[in-house]
Coordinates of C-alpha atoms (C1' of nucleotides) in Angstrom, one line a residue:
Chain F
X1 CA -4.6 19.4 -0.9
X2 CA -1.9 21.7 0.4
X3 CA -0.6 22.7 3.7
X4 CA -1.4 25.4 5.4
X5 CA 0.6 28.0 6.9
X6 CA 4.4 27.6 8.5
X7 CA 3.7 25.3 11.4
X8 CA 5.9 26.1 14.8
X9 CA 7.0 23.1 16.4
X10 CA 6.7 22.3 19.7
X11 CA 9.4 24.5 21.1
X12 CA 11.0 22.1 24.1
X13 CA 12.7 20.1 20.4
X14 CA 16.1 21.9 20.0
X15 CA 16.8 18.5 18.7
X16 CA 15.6 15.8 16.8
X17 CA 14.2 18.1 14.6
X18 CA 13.5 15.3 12.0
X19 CA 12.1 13.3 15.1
X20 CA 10.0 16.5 15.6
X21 CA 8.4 16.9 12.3
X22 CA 8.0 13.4 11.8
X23 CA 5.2 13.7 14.3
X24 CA 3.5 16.9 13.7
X25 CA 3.2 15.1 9.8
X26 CA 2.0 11.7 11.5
X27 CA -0.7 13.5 13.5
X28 CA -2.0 15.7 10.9
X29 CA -2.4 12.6 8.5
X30 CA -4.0 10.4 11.9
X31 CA -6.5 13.0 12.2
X32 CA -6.9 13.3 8.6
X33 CA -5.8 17.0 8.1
X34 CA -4.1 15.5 5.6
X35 CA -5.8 13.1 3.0
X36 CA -4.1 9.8 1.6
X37 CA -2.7 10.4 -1.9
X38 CA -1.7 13.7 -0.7
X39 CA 1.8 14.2 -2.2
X40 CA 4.6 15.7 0.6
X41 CA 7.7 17.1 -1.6
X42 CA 11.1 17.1 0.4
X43 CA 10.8 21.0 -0.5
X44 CA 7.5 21.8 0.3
X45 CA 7.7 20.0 4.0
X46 CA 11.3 21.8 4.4
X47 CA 10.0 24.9 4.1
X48 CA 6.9 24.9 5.9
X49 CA 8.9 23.4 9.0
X50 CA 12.1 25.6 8.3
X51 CA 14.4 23.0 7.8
X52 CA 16.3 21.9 4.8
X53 CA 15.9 19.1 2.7
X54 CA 18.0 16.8 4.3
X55 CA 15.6 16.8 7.6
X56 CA 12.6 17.3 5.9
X57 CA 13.5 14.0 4.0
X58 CA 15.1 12.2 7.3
X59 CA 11.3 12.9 8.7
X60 CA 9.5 11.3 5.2
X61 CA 11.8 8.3 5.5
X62 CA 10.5 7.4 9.5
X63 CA 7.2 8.2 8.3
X64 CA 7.7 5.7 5.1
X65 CA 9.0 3.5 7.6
X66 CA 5.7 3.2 9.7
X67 CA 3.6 3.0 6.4
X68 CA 2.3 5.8 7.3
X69 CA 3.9 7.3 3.5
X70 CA 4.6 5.8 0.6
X71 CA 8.0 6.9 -1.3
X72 CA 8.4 6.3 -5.0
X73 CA 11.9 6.6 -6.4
X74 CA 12.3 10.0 -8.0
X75 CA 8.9 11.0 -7.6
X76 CA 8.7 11.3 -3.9
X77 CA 6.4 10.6 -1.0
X78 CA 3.0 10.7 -0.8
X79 CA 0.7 9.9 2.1
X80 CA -0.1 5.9 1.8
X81 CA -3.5 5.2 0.1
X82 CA -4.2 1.5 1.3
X83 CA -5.9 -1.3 -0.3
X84 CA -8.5 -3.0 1.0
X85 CA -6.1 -5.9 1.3
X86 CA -3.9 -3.5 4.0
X87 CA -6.7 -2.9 5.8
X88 CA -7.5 -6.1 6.5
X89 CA -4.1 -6.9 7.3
X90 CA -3.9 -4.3 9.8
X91 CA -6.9 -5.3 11.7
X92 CA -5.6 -8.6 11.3
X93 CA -3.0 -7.5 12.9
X94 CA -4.4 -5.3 15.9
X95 CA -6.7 -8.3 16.4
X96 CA -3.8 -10.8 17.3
X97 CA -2.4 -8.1 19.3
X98 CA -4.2 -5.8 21.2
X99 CA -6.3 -8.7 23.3
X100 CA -2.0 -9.3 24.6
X101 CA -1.6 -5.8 25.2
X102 CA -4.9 -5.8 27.7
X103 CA -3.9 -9.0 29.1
X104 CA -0.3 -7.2 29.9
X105 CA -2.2 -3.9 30.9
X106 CA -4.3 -6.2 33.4
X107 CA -1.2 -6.8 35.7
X108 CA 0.2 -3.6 35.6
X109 CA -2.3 -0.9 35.8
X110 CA -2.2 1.3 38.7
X111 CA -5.2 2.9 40.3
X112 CA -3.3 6.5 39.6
X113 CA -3.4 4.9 35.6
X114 CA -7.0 3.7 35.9
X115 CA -7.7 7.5 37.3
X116 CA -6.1 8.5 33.7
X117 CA -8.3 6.3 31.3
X118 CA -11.0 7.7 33.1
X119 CA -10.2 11.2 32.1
X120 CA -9.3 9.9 28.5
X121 CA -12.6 8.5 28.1
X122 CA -14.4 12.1 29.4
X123 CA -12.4 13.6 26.6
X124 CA -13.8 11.3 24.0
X125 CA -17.4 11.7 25.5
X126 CA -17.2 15.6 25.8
X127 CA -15.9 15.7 22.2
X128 CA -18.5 13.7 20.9
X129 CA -20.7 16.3 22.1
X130 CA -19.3 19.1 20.3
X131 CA -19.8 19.7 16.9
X132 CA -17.7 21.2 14.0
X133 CA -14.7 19.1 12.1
X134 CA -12.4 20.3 14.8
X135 CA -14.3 18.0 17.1
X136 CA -14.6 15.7 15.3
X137 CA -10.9 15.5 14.8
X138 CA -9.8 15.2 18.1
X139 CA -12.2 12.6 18.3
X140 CA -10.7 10.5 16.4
X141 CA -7.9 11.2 17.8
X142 CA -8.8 11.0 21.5
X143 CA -9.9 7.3 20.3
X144 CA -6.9 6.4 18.9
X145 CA -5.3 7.4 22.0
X146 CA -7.0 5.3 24.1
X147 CA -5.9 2.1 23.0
X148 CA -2.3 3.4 22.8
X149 CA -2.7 4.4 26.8
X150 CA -3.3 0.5 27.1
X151 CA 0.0 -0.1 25.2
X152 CA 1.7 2.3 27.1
X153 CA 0.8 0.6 30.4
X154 CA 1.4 -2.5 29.2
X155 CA 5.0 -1.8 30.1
X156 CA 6.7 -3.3 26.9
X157 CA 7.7 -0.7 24.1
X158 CA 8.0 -2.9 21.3
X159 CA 4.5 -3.9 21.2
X160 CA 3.7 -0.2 22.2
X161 CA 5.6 0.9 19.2
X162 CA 3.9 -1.9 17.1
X163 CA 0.6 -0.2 18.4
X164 CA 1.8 3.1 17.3
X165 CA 2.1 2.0 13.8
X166 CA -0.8 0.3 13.7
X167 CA -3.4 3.0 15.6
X168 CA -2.2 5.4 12.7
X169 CA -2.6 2.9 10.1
X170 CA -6.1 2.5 11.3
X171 CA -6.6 5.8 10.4
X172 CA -5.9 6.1 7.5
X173 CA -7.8 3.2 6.4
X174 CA -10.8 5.0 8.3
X175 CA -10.4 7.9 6.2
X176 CA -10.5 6.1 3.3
X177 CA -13.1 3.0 3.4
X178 CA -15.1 4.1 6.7
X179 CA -18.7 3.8 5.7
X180 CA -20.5 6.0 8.7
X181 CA -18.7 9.6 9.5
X182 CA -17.0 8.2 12.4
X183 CA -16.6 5.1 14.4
X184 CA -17.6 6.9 17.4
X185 CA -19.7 4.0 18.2
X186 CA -16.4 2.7 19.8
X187 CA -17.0 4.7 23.2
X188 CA -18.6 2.7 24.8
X189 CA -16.9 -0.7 24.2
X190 CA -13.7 1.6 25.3
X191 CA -15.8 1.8 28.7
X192 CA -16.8 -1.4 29.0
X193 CA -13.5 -2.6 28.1
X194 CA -11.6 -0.3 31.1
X195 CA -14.4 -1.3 33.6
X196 CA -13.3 -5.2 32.9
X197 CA -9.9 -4.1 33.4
X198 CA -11.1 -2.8 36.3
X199 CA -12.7 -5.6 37.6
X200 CA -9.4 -7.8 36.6
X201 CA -11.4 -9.8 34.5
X202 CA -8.9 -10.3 31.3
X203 CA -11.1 -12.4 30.0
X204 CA -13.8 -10.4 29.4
X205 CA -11.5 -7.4 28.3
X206 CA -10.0 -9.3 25.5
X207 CA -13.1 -10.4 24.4
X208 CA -14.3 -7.2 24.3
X209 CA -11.3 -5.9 23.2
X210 CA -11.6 -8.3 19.8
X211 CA -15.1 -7.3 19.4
X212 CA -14.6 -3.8 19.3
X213 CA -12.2 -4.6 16.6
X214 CA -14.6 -6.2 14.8
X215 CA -17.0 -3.4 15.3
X216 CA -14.6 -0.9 13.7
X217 CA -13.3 -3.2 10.9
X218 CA -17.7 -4.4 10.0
X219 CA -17.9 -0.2 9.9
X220 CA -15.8 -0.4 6.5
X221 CA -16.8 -0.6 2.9
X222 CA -13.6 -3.1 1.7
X223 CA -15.2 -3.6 -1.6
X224 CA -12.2 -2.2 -3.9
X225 CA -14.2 0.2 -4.7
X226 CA -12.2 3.3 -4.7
X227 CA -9.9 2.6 -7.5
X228 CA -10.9 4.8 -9.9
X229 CA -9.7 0.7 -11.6
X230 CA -7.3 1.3 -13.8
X231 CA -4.9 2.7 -11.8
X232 CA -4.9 0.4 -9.0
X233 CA -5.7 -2.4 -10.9
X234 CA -2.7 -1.9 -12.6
X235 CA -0.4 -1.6 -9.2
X236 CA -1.4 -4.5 -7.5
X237 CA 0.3 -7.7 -10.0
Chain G
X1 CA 36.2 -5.2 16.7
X2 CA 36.4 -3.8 13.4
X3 CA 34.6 -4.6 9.5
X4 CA 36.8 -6.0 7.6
X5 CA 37.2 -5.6 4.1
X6 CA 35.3 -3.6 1.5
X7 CA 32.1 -5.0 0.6
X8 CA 30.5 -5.3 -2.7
X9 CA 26.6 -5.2 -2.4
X10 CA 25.0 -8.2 -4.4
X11 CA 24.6 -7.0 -7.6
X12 CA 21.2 -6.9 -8.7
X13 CA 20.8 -3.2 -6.7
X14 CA 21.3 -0.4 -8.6
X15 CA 18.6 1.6 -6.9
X16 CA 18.0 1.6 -2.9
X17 CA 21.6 1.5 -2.7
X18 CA 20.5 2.3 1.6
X19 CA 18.2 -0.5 1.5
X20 CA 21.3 -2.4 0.2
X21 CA 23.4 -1.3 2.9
X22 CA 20.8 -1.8 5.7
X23 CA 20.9 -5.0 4.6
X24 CA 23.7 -5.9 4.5
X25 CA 24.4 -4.7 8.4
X26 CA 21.6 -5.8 9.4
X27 CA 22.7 -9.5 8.1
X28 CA 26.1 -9.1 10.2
X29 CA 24.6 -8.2 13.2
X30 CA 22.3 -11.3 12.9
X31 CA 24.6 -13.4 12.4
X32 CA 26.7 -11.7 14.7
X33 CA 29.6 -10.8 13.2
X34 CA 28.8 -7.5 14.7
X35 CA 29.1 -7.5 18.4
X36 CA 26.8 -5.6 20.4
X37 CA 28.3 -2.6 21.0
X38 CA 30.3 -2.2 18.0
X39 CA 30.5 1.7 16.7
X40 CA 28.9 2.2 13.5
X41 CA 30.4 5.6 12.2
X42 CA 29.1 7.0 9.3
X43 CA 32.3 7.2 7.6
X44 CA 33.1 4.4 8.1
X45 CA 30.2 2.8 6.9
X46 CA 30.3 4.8 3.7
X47 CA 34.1 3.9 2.9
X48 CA 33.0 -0.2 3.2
X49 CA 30.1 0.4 0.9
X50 CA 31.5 3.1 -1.2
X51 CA 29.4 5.3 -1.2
X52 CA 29.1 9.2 0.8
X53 CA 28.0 9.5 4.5
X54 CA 24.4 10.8 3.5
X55 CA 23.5 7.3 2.3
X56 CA 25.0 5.8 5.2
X57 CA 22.9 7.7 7.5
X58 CA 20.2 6.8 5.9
X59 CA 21.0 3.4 6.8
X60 CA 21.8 3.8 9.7
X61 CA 18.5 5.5 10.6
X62 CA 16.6 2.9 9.5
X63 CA 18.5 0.2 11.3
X64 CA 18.2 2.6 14.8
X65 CA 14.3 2.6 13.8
X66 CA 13.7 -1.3 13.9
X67 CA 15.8 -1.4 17.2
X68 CA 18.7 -3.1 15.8
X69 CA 21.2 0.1 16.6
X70 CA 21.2 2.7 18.7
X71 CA 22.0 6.3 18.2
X72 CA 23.2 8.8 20.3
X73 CA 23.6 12.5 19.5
X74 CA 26.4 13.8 18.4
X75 CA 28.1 10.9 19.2
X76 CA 26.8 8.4 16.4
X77 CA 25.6 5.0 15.8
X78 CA 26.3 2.1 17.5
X79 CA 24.8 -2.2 17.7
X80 CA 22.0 -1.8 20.4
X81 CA 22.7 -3.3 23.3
X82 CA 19.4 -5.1 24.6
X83 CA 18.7 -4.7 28.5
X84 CA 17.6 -7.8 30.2
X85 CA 14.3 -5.7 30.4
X86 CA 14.1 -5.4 26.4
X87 CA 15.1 -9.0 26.0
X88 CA 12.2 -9.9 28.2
X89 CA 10.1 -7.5 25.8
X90 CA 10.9 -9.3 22.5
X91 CA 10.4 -12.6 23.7
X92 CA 6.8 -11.7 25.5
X93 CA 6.3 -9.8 22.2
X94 CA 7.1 -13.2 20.2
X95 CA 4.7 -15.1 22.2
X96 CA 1.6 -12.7 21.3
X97 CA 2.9 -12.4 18.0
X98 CA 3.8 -15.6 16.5
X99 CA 1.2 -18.4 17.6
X100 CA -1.1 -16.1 15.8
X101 CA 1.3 -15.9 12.3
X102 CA 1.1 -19.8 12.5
X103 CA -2.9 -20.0 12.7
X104 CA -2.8 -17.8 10.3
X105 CA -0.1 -19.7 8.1
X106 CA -1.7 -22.8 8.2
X107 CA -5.0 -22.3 6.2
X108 CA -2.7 -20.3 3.5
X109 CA 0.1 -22.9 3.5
X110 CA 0.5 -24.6 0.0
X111 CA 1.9 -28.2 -0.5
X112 CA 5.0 -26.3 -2.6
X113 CA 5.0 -24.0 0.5
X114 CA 5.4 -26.9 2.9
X115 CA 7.9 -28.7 0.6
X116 CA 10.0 -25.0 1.2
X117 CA 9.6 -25.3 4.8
X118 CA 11.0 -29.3 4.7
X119 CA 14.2 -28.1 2.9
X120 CA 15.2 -25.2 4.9
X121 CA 14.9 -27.8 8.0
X122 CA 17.0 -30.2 5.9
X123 CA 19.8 -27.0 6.0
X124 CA 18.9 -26.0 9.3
X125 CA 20.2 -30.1 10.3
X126 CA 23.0 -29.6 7.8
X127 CA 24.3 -26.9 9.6
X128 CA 24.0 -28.3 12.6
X129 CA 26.5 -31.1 11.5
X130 CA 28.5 -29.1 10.1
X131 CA 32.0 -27.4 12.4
X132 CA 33.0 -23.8 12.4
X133 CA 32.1 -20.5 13.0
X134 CA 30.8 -19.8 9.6
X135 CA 28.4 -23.2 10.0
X136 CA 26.9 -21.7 13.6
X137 CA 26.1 -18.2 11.5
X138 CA 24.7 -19.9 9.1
X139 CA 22.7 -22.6 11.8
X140 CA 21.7 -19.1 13.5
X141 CA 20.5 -17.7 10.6
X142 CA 18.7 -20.3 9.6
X143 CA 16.8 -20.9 13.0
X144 CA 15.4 -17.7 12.2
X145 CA 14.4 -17.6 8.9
X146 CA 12.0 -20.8 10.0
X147 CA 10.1 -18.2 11.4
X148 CA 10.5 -15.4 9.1
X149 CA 9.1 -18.2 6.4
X150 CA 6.1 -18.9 8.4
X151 CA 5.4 -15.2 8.6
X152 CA 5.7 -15.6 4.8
X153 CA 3.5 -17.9 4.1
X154 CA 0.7 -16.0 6.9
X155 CA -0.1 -13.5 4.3
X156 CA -0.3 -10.6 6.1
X157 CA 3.0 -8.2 5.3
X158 CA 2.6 -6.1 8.3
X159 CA 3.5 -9.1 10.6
X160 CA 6.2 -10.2 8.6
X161 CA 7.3 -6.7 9.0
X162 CA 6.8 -7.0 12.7
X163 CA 8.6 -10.4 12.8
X164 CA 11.6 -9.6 10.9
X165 CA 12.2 -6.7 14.1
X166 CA 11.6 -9.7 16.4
X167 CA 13.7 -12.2 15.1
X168 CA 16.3 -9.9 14.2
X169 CA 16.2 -8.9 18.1
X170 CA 16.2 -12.1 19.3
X171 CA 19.7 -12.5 17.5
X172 CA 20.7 -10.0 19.1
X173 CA 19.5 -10.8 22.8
X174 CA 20.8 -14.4 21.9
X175 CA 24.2 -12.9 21.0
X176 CA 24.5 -11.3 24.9
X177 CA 22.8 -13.8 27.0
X178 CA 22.5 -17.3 25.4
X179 CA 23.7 -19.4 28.2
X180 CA 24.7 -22.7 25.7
X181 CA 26.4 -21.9 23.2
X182 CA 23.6 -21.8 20.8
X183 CA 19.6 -22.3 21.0
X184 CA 20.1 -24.7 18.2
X185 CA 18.4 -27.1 20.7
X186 CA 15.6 -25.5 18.8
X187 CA 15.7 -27.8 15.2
X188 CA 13.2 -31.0 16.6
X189 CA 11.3 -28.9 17.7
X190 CA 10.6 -26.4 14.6
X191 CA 10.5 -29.8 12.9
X192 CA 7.5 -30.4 15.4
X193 CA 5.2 -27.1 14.6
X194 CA 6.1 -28.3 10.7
X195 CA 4.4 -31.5 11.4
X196 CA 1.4 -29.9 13.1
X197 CA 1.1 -27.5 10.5
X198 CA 0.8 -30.2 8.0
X199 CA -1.7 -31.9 9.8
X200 CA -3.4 -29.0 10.2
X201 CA -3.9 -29.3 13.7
X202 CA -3.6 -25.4 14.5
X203 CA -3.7 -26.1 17.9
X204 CA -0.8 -27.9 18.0
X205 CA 0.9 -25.7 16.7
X206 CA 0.4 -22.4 18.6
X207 CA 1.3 -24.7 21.8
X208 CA 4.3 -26.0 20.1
X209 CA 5.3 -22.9 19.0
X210 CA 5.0 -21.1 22.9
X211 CA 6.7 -23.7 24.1
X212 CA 9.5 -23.5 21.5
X213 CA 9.5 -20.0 22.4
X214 CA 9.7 -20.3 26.3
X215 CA 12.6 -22.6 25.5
X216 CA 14.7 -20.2 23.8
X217 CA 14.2 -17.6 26.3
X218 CA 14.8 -20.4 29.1
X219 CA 18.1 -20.7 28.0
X220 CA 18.7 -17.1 28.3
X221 CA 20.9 -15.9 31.2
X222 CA 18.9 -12.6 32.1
X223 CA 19.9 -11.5 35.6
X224 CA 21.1 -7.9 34.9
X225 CA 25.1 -8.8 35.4
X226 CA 26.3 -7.2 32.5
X227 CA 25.4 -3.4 33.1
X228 CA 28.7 -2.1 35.2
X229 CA 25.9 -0.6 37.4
X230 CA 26.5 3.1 37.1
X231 CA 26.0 3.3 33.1
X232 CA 22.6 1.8 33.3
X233 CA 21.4 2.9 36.3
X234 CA 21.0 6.0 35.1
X235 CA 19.7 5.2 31.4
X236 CA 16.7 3.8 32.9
X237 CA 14.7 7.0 35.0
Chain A
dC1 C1' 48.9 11.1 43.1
dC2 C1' 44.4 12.5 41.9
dA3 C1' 41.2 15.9 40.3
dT4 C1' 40.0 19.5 37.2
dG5 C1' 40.5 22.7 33.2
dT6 C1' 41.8 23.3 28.4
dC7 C1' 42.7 22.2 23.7
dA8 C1' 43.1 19.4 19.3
dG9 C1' 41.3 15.9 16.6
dA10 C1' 37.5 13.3 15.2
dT11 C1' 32.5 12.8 14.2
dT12 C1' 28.0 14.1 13.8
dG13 C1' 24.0 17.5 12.2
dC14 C1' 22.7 20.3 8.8
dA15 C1' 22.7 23.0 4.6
dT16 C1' 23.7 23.5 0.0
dA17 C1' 25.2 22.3 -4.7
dC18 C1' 25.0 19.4 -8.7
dG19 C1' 23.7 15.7 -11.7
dA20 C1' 19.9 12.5 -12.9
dT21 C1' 15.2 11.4 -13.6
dT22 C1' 10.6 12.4 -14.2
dT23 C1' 6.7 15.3 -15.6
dA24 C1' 4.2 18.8 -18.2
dG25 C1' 3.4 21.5 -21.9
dA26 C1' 4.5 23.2 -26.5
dC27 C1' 4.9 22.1 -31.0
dG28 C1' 4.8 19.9 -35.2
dT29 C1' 2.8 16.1 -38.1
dG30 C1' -0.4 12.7 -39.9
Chain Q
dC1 C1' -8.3 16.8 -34.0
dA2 C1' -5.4 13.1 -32.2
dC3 C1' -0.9 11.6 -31.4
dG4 C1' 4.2 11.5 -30.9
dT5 C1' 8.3 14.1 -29.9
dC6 C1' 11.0 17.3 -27.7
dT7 C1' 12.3 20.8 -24.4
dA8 C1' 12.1 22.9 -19.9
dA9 C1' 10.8 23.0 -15.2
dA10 C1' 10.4 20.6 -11.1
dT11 C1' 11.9 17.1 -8.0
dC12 C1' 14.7 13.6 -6.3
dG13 C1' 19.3 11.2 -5.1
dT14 C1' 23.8 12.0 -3.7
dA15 C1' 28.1 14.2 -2.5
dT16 C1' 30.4 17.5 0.0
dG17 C1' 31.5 21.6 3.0
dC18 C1' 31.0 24.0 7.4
dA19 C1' 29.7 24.6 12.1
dA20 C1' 28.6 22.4 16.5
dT21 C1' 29.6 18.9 19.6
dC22 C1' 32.0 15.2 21.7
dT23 C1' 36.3 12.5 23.2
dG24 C1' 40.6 12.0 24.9
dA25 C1' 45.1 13.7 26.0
dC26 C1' 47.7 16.9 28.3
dA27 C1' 48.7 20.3 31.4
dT28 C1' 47.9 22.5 35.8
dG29 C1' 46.8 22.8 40.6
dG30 C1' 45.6 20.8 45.0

DNA sequence: CCATGTCAGATTGCATACGATTTAGACGTG
DNA sequence: CACGTCTAAATCGTATGCAATCTGACATGG
């Protein structure tokens, strides 16, 4: 899979270029323009962004950081390719913390923010109309985006950038084991979730919360399948 | 203040020679042989660890990604310096966090794991006893890698990820606002979630571990005294 | 005496150069 | 035809040089 054509970067970035490119690679591989496995040269990215190596690889670093990329010495990065194992340990993970992040959302949501996961959710429904991989992209993304909203209101960055990490995990592990096209079945539990926000019942929005997890996660085919064996098998011990 | 001597890098690292490094500062400022604060100038850097700035920028940048140092443009990299407001973060962040790494830890907890966990209490107490300022590094140090063990032990690599950030942090927030001289107060009372854990009695030990938590953060001084007003202020909008 | 403008030194941001390592393909041999 | 070896290209890891930017000191004017 290769990259397209030169990509222009937001312009308002006369710095943190690295920062920069950093996300326009995280959001291509969260709404899987670019596949897991897919190898990113230092070169290659430099070029396309028009940077030299010494960004481009600055950028591959935060993104190996995340997990979002995989780096192996002297052969370079690649977008991660997670086990079934991962997987479970991110929605292990998004379990524990999400149904915090709703409870800390509950407190501190104001009726202008409420207004805004409103319009988020439109989004989601009016591209779940549309048809085309485009669509279908933003989608998933708009989806994504919804729980990091709740992060974002939560008021406390650390979890929010836990959440980041996390949300884009889920993605990838999407890509890779989802069993039906999309989880798009998620919309409405994102409704019913804000309208118990609304209603300042945290109970019933964690509990929803954690079920929608579960919803997403029962959507995967975590049989290790996808190792073609051998090589996988070999990586793991 | 100022790093002392050269450092040599254990060993056993002839590859990741950043990792190494990372490591290494990240230890200090745990420990707190780093103050908040301190400047962390690339050159610098390099010269201790022998080796060219590049490296120690990449360092760097991954220190300044888990939160543990702050960089500024053009001006470099220096030992964050947590806001009563982050310091608030972390430790709500903790409390989401870590009574679910100890349900977790406690089906997947071995007798050999729990005969680990008994022994790094027995140091913990040794330290303790123990005079100095190298013996209250070491106590600190120690404090936390009870909880970086039980992240072990949970399985799930993500959240130890997530809790060596935390931990690490919590040194850090320690470090500017712990009222007593040390939260050592904390030993009975890991000693206490050990118990529970061994008597599987998961309950127990979430509770035990919230309240250990609350107790640290109880002994924090957080009323924002320390920003000389102006500096701050106008950080925050 | 304090405020403001200017300049030198220091430090970072970035690009590039070079050696080291890996990978792929050619080639020869059993 | 299969397999092992060797060479060459590609790619990474690291060091270093140069331009841009910041800091602090000093000079100048109010």
């Amino acid at each position: 899979m290769n990259i397209s054509e030169k990509i222009i970067l937001p312009e308002a970035a006369p710095e943190d270029r690295s920062g920069a490119i950093r996300e326009a690679i995280r959001n291509a591989i969260i709404d899987r323009r670019l596949a897991p496995g897919t190898k990113l040269s230092e070169a290659e990215v430099g070029a396309l962004f028009d940077v030299s190596r010494t960004v481009a690889r600055a950028a591959l670093q935060m993104l190996a950081f995340e997990g979002l990329v995989k780096t192996e010495r002297n052969r370079g990065a690649f977008v991660s390719h997670p086990s079934p194992d991962e997987a479970r340990q991110v929605f292990a993970s998004r379990r524990l913390i999400e149904p915090g992040v709703v409870a800390e959302a509950l407190d501190r949501m104001t009726p202008a923010e409420i207004e805004g996961f409103r319009r988020q959710l439109d989004e989601e429904a009016r591209h779940m109309s549309e048809r085309g991989p485009a669509a279908r992209r933003a989608e998933i993304k708009a989806s994504g985006d919804f729980h990091l909203m709740l992060a974002s209101v939560s008021g406390n960055a650390i979890l929010q950038k836990f959440m980041e990490e996390l949300v884009a995990r889920s993605s990838l592990v999407i890509a890779l084991y989802g069993r039906s096209g999309i989880s798009s079945c998620g919309h409405s539990e994102h409704s019913a979730i804000l309208d118990a926000l609304e209603n300042k019942d945290g109970e019933r929005a964690a509990a929803l919360m954690i079920h929608h997890i579960d919803h997403i996660e029962a959507d995967l085919d975590l049989q290790l399948k996808q190792g073609s064996g051998l090589k996988d098998a070999l990586s793991l011990p």
